[in-house]
Coordinates of C-alpha atoms and ligand atoms in Angstrom, one line a residue:
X5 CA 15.0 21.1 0.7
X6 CA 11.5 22.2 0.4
X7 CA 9.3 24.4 2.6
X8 CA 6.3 21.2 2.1
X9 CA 7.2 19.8 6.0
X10 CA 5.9 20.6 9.2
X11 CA 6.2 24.3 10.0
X12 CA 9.3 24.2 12.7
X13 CA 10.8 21.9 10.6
X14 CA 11.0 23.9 7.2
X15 CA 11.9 27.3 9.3
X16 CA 14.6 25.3 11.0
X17 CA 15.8 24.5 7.7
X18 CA 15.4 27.7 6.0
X19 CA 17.7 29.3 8.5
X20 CA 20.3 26.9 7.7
X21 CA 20.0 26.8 4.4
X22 CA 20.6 30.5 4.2
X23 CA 23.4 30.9 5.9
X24 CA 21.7 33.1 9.3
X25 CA 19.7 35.8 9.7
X26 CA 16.4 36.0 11.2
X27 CA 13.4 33.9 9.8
X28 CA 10.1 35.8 9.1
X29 CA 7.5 34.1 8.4
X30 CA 5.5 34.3 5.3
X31 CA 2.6 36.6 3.5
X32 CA 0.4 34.0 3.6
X33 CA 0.8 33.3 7.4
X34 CA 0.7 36.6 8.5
X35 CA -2.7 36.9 6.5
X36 CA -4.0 33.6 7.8
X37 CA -3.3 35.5 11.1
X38 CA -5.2 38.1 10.3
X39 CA -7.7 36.1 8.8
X40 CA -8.6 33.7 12.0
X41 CA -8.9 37.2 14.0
X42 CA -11.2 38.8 11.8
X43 CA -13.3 35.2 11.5
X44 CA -16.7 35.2 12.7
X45 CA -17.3 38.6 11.1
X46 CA -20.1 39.4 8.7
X47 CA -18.2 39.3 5.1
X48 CA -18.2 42.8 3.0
X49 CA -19.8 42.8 -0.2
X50 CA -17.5 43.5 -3.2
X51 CA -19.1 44.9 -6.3
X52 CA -16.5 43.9 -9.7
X53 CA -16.5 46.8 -12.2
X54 CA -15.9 45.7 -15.6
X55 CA -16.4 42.2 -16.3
X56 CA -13.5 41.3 -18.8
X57 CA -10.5 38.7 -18.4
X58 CA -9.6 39.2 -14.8
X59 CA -12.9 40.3 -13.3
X60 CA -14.1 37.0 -14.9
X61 CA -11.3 34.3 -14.8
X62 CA -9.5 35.4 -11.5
X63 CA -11.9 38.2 -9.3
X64 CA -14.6 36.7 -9.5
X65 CA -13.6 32.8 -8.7
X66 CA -11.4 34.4 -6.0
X67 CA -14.3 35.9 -4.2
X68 CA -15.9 32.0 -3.9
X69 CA -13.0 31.5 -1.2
X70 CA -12.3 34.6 0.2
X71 CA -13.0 34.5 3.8
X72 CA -14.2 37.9 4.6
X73 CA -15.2 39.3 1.3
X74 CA -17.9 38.1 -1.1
X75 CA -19.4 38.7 -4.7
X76 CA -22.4 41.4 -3.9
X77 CA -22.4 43.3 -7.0
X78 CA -21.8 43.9 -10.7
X79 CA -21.4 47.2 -12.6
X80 CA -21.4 46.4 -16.4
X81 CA -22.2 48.3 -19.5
X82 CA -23.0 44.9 -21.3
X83 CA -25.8 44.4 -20.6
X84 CA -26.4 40.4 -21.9
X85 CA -23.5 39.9 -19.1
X86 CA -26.0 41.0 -16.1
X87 CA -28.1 37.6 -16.5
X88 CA -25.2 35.3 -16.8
X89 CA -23.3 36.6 -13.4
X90 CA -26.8 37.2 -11.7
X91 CA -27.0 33.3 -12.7
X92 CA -23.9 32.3 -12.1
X93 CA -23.5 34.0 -8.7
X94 CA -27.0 34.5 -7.7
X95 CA -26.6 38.3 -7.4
X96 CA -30.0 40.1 -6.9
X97 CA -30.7 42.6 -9.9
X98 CA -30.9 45.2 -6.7
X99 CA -27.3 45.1 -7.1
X100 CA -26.4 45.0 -10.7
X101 CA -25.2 48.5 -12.1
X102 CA -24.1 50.3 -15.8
X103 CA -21.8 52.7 -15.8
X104 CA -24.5 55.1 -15.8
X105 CA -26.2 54.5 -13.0
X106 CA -23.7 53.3 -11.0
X107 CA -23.4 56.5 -8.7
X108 CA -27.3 54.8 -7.3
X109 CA -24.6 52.4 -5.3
X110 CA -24.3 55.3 -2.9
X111 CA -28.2 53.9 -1.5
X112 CA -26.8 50.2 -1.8
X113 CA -25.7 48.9 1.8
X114 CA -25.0 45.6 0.7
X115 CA -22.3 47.3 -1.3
X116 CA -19.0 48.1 0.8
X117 CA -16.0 48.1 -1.7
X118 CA -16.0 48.6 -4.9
X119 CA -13.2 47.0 -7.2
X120 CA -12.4 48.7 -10.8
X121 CA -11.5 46.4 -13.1
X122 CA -11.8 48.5 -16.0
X123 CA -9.6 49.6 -18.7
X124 CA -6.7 52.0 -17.0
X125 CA -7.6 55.2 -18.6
X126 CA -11.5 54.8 -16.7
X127 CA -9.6 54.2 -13.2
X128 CA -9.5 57.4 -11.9
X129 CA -13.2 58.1 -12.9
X130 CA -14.8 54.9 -11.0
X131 CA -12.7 55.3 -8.2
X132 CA -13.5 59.1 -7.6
X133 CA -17.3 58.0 -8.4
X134 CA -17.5 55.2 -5.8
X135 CA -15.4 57.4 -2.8
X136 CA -17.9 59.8 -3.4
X137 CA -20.7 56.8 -3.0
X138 CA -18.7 56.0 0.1
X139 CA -17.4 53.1 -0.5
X140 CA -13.7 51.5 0.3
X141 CA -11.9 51.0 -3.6
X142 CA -9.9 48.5 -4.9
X143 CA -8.6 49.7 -8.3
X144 CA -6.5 47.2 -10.5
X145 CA -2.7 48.0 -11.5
X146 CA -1.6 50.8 -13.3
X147 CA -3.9 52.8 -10.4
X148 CA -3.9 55.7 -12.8
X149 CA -2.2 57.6 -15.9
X150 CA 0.1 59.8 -14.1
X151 CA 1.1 60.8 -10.5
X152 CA -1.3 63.7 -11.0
X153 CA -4.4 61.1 -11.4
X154 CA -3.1 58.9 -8.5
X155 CA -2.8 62.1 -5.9
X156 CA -6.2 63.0 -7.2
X157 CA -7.8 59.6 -6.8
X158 CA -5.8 59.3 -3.3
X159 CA -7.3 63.2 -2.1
X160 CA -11.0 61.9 -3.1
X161 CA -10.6 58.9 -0.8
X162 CA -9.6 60.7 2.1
X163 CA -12.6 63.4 1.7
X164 CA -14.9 60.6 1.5
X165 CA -13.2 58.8 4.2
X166 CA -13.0 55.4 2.5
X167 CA -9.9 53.3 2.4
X168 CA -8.2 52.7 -1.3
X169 CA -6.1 49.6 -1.9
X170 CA -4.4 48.7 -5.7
X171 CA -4.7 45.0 -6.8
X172 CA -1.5 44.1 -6.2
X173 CA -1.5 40.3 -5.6
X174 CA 2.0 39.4 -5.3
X175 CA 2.4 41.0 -2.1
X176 CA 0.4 38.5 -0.7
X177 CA 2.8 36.2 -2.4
X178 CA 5.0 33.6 -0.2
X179 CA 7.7 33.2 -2.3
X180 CA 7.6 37.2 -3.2
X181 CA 7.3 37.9 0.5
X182 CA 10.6 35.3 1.0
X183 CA 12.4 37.8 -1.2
X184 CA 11.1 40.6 1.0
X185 CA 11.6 39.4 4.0
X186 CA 15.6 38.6 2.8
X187 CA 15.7 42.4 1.7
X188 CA 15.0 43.4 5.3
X189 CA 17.0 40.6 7.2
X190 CA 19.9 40.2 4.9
X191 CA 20.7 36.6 5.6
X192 CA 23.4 36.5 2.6
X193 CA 24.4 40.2 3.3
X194 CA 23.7 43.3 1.3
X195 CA 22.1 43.4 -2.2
X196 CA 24.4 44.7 -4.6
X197 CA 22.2 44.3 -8.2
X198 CA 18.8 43.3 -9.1
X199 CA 17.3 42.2 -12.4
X200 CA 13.2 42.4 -12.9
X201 CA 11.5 41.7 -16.3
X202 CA 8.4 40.9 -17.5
X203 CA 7.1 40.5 -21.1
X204 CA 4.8 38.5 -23.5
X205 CA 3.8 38.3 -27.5
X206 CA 0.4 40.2 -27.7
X207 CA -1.6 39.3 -29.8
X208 CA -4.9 41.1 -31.2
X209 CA -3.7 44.8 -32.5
X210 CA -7.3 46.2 -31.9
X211 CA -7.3 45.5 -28.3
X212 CA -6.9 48.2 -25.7
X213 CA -3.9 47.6 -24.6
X214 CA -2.4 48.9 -27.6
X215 CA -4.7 52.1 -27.6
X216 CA -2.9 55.1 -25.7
X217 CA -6.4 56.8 -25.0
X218 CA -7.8 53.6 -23.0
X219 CA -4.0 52.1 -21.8
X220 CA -2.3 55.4 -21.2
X221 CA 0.7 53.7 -22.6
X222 CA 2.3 50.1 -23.3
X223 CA 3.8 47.5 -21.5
X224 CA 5.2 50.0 -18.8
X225 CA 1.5 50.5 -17.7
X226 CA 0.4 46.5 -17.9
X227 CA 3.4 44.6 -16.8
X228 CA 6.6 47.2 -16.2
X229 CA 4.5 48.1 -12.8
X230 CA 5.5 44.4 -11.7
X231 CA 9.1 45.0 -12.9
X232 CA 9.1 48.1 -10.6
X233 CA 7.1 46.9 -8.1
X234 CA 10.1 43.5 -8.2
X235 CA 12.8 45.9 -7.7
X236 CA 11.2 48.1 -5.0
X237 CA 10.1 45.3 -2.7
X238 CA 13.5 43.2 -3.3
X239 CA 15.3 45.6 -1.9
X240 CA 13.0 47.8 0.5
X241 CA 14.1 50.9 -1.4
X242 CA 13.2 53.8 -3.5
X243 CA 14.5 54.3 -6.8
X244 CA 16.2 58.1 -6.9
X245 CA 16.4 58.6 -10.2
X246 CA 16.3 56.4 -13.7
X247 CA 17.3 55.9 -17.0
X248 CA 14.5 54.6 -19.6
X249 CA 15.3 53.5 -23.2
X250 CA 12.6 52.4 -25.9
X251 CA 13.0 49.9 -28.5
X252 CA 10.1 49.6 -31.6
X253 CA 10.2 47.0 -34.2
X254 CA 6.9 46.8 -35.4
X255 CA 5.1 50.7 -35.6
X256 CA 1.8 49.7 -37.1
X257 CA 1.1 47.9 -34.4
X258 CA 2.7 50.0 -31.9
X259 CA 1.9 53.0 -33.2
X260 CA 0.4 54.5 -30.1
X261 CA 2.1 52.9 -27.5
X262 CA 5.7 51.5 -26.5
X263 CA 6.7 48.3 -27.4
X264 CA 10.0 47.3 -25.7
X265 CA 11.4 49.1 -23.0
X266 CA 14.7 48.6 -21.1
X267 CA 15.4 51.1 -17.8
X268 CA 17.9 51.1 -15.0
X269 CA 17.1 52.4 -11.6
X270 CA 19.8 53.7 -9.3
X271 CA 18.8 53.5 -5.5
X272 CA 20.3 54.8 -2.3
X273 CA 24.2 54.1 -1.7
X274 CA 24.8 53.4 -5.1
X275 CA 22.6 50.3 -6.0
X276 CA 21.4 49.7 -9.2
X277 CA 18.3 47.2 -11.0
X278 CA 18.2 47.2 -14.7
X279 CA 14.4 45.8 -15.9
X280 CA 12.5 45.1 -19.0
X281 CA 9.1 45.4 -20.3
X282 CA 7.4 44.0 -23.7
X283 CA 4.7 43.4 -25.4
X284 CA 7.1 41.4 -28.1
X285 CA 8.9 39.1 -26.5
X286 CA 8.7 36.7 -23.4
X287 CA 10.1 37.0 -20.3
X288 CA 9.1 36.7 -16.3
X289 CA 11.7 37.3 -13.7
X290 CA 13.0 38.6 -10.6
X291 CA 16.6 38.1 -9.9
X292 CA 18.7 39.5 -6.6
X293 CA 21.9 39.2 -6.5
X294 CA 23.1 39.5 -2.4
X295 CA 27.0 39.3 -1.3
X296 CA 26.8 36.2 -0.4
X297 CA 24.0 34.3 -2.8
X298 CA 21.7 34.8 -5.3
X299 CA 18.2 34.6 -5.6
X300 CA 16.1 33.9 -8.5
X301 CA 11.9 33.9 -8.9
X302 CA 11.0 32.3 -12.4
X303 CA 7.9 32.5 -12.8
X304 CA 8.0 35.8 -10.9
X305 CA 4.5 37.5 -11.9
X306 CA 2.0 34.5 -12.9
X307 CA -1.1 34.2 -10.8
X308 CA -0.6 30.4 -9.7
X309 CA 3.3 28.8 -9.0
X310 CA 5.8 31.7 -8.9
X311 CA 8.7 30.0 -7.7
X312 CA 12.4 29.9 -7.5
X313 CA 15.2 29.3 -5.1
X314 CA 16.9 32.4 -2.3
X315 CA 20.4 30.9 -2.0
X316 CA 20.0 27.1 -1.2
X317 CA 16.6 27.2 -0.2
X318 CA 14.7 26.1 -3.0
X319 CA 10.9 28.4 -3.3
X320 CA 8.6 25.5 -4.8
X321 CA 5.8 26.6 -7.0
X322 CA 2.9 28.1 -4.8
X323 CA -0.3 28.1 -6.0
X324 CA -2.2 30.0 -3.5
X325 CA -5.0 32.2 -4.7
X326 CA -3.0 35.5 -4.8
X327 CA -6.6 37.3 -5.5
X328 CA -8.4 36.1 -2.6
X329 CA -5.8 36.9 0.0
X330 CA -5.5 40.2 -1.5
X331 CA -9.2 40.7 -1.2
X332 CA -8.8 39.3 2.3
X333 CA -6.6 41.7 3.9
X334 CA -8.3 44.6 2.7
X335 CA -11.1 43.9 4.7
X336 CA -8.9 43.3 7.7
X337 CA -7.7 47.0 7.2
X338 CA -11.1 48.3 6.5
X339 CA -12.5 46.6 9.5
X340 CA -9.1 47.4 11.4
X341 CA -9.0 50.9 10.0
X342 CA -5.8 50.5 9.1
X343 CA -3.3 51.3 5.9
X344 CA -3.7 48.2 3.4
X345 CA 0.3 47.8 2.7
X346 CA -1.2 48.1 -1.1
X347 CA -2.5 51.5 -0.5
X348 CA -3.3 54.1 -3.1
X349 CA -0.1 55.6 -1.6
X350 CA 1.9 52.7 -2.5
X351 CA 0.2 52.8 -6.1
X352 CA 1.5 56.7 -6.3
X353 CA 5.2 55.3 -5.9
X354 CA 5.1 53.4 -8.6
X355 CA 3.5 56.3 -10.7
X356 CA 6.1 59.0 -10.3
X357 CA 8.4 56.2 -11.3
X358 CA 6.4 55.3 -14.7
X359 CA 6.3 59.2 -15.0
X360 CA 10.3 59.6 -14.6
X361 CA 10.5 56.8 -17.0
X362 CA 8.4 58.7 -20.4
X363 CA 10.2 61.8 -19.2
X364 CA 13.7 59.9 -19.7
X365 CA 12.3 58.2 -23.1
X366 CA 11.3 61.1 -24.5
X367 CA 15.1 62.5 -24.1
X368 CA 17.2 60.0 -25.4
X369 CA 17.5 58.1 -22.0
X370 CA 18.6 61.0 -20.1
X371 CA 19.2 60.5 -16.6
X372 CA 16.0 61.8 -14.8
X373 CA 15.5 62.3 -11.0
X374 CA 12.6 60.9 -9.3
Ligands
NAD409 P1 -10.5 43.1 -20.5 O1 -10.3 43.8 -21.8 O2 -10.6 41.7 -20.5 O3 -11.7 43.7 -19.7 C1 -12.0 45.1 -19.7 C2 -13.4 45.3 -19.3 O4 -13.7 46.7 -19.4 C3 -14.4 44.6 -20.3 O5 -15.5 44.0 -19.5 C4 -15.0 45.7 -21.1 O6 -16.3 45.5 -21.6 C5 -14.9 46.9 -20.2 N1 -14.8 48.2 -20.9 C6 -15.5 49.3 -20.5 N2 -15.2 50.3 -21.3 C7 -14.4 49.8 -22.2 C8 -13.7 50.4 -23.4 N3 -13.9 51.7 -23.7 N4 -12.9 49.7 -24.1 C9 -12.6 48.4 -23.7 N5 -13.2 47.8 -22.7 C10 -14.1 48.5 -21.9 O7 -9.2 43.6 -19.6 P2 -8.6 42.9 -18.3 O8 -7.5 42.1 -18.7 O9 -9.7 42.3 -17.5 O10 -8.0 44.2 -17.6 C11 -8.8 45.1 -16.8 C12 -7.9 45.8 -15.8 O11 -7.4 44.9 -14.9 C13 -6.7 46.6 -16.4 O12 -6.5 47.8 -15.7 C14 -5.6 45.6 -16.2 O13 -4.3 46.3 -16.0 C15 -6.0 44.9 -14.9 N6 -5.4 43.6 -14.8 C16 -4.8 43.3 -13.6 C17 -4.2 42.0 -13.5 C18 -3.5 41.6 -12.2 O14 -2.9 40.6 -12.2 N7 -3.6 42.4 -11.2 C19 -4.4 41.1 -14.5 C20 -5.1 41.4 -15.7 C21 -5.6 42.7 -15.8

């Protein structure tokens, strides 16, 4: 059985296939919802801040669809990249920027959000920068160092008064939100275990990601947030305390930064999630294991056709574009003045966990309470 039928159909079917339980409809619907009340609206201009991988390959394409968000700016310190995007996207050099002169956004009205694509350790700077410009801010996953950075980040937004939002996509994920939306309803009963882990070979040793100073860490700060971010929204809960455990095979090349790390959470009434993060080995899954059924998301954390099954229902591939719907609903909350469900306070959760986690490395896997 697949969800690919007419609407009443598949949610007729879902509810058998599960067992019971209430049917709630997906991420995507709600924020087609949300979309078709908004429609009509003048878009918001986004302005990208670093123009790298995902700025280039996913942002930027994303922001072609959105619905209520388009590609008004550029803030670059490459400067040879300023004519091919201006090209590319017919963006007037009004609103092209450096990292210099970016604070001059603050007179730019055609600017209203502001999405930080940078390197993680240069988060916390363009975010504080463009609140104080007064504009909303998107800033891409880790959202900062440490817990400190996040609070701070979070206390400049609400002195400016602008809304901050953390890029992350899968909660506008069907097939994540399925998962969810299980968690909440518990159509095959209670959740007694999860399994999150997410990993890849990297390759180029020079690159940031395997500089503490620009990275702020390893794999925990590139892919363990999705791990985290797995186990928190699988089962609606917050980890109480953790247990973190670090594995190195190669130390030239991970000299500054982790390379495998395995950690258990323990939640509320004695639930437990053990996850993995590397940048040496392959891996990309989200597995709940309920009473009365399992459920499994593999891939769980690509950009195009997670997928899986939640007991018998089977969760076909979805390629929707996670980035634009993202994108989307943040507008809806600015213009709705309303708490994205990504907020920077959402970010901060996932913070103190990463925090409890290098406390508990850094003492032998000691037992450390969040
Ligand atoms: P990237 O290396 O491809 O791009 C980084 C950009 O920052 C480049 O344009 C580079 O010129 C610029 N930059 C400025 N100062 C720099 C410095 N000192 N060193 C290196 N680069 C510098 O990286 P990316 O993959 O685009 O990642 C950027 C951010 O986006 C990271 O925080 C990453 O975690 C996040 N990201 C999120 C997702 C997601 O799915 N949400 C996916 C990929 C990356």
């Amino acid at each position: 059985m697949t969800m690919n039928k007419n609407s009443s159909e598949s949610r007729r079917e879902f509810v058998k296939a599960i067992g019971a339980g209430v049917f709630t409809v997906g991420a995507g619907a709600l924020t087609s919802n949300a979309m078709a009340a908004s429609a009509n609206q003048k878009k918001l201009g986004i302005a990208l801040v670093g123009l790298g991988n995902y700025a280039t390959n996913q942002l930027a394409p994303a922001l072609q669809v959105t619905e209520n968000a388009y590609l008004a700016g550029i803030v670059t310190g490459t400067p040879a990249k300023e004519k091919i995007w201006a090209d590319k996207y017919k963006i007037d050099p009004a609103h092209i920027y450096n990292y210099d002169n970016f604070d001059n956004i603050i007179n730019d009205a055609a600017i209203d959000v502001v999405y930080v694509v940078l390197p993680n350790s240069m988060h916390k700077e363009f975010v504080i920068r463009a609140a104080r410009a007064g504009k909303h801010v998107i800033t891409e996953k880790p959202m900062g160092l440490t817990a400190a950075e996040c609070e701070e980040m979070i206390a400049a937004c609400h002195k400016a008064g602008v809304q901050l939002s953390v890029g992350y996509r899968l909660q506008f994920e069907d097939n994540t939100q399925q998962i969810v939306h299980a968690g909440q309803s518990l159509p095959l009963g209670p959740i007694n275990y999860v399994r999150s882990e997410f990993s890849f070979i990297i390759g180029n040793p020079k690159q940031w990601r395997l500089k503490k100073e620009l990275a702020g860490g390893g794999p925990i700060m590139d892919i363990g947030i999705y791990c985290i971010q797995g186990a928190r929204m699988a089962t609606g809960l917050e980890p109480i305390a953790l247990r973190a455990v670090e594995y190195k095979t190669d130390h030239q090349k991970f000299s500054s930064v982790e390379e495998t790390v395995m950690w258990q959470m323990e939640f509320p009434g004695g639930l437990y999630s053990n996850s993995t993060c590397s940048y040496n080995m392959k891996a990309n899954e989200l597995y709940v294991s309920y009473a009365k059924g399992n459920a499994r998301l593999e891939p769980a954390y690509s950009y195009r056709g997670v997928g899986g099954h939640l007991g018998q229902l089977k969760l076909p591939p979805h390629q929707v574009n996670q980035q634009a719907l993202q994108m989307d609903d943040f507008v809806v909350c600015i213009r709705q003045n309303k708490t994205s469900k990504v907020s920077g306070e959402e970010g901060l959760k996932d913070m103190k966990i990463v925090d409890a986690m290098y406390k508990s490395m850094a003492n032998g896997g000691q037992r450390v309470v969040i």
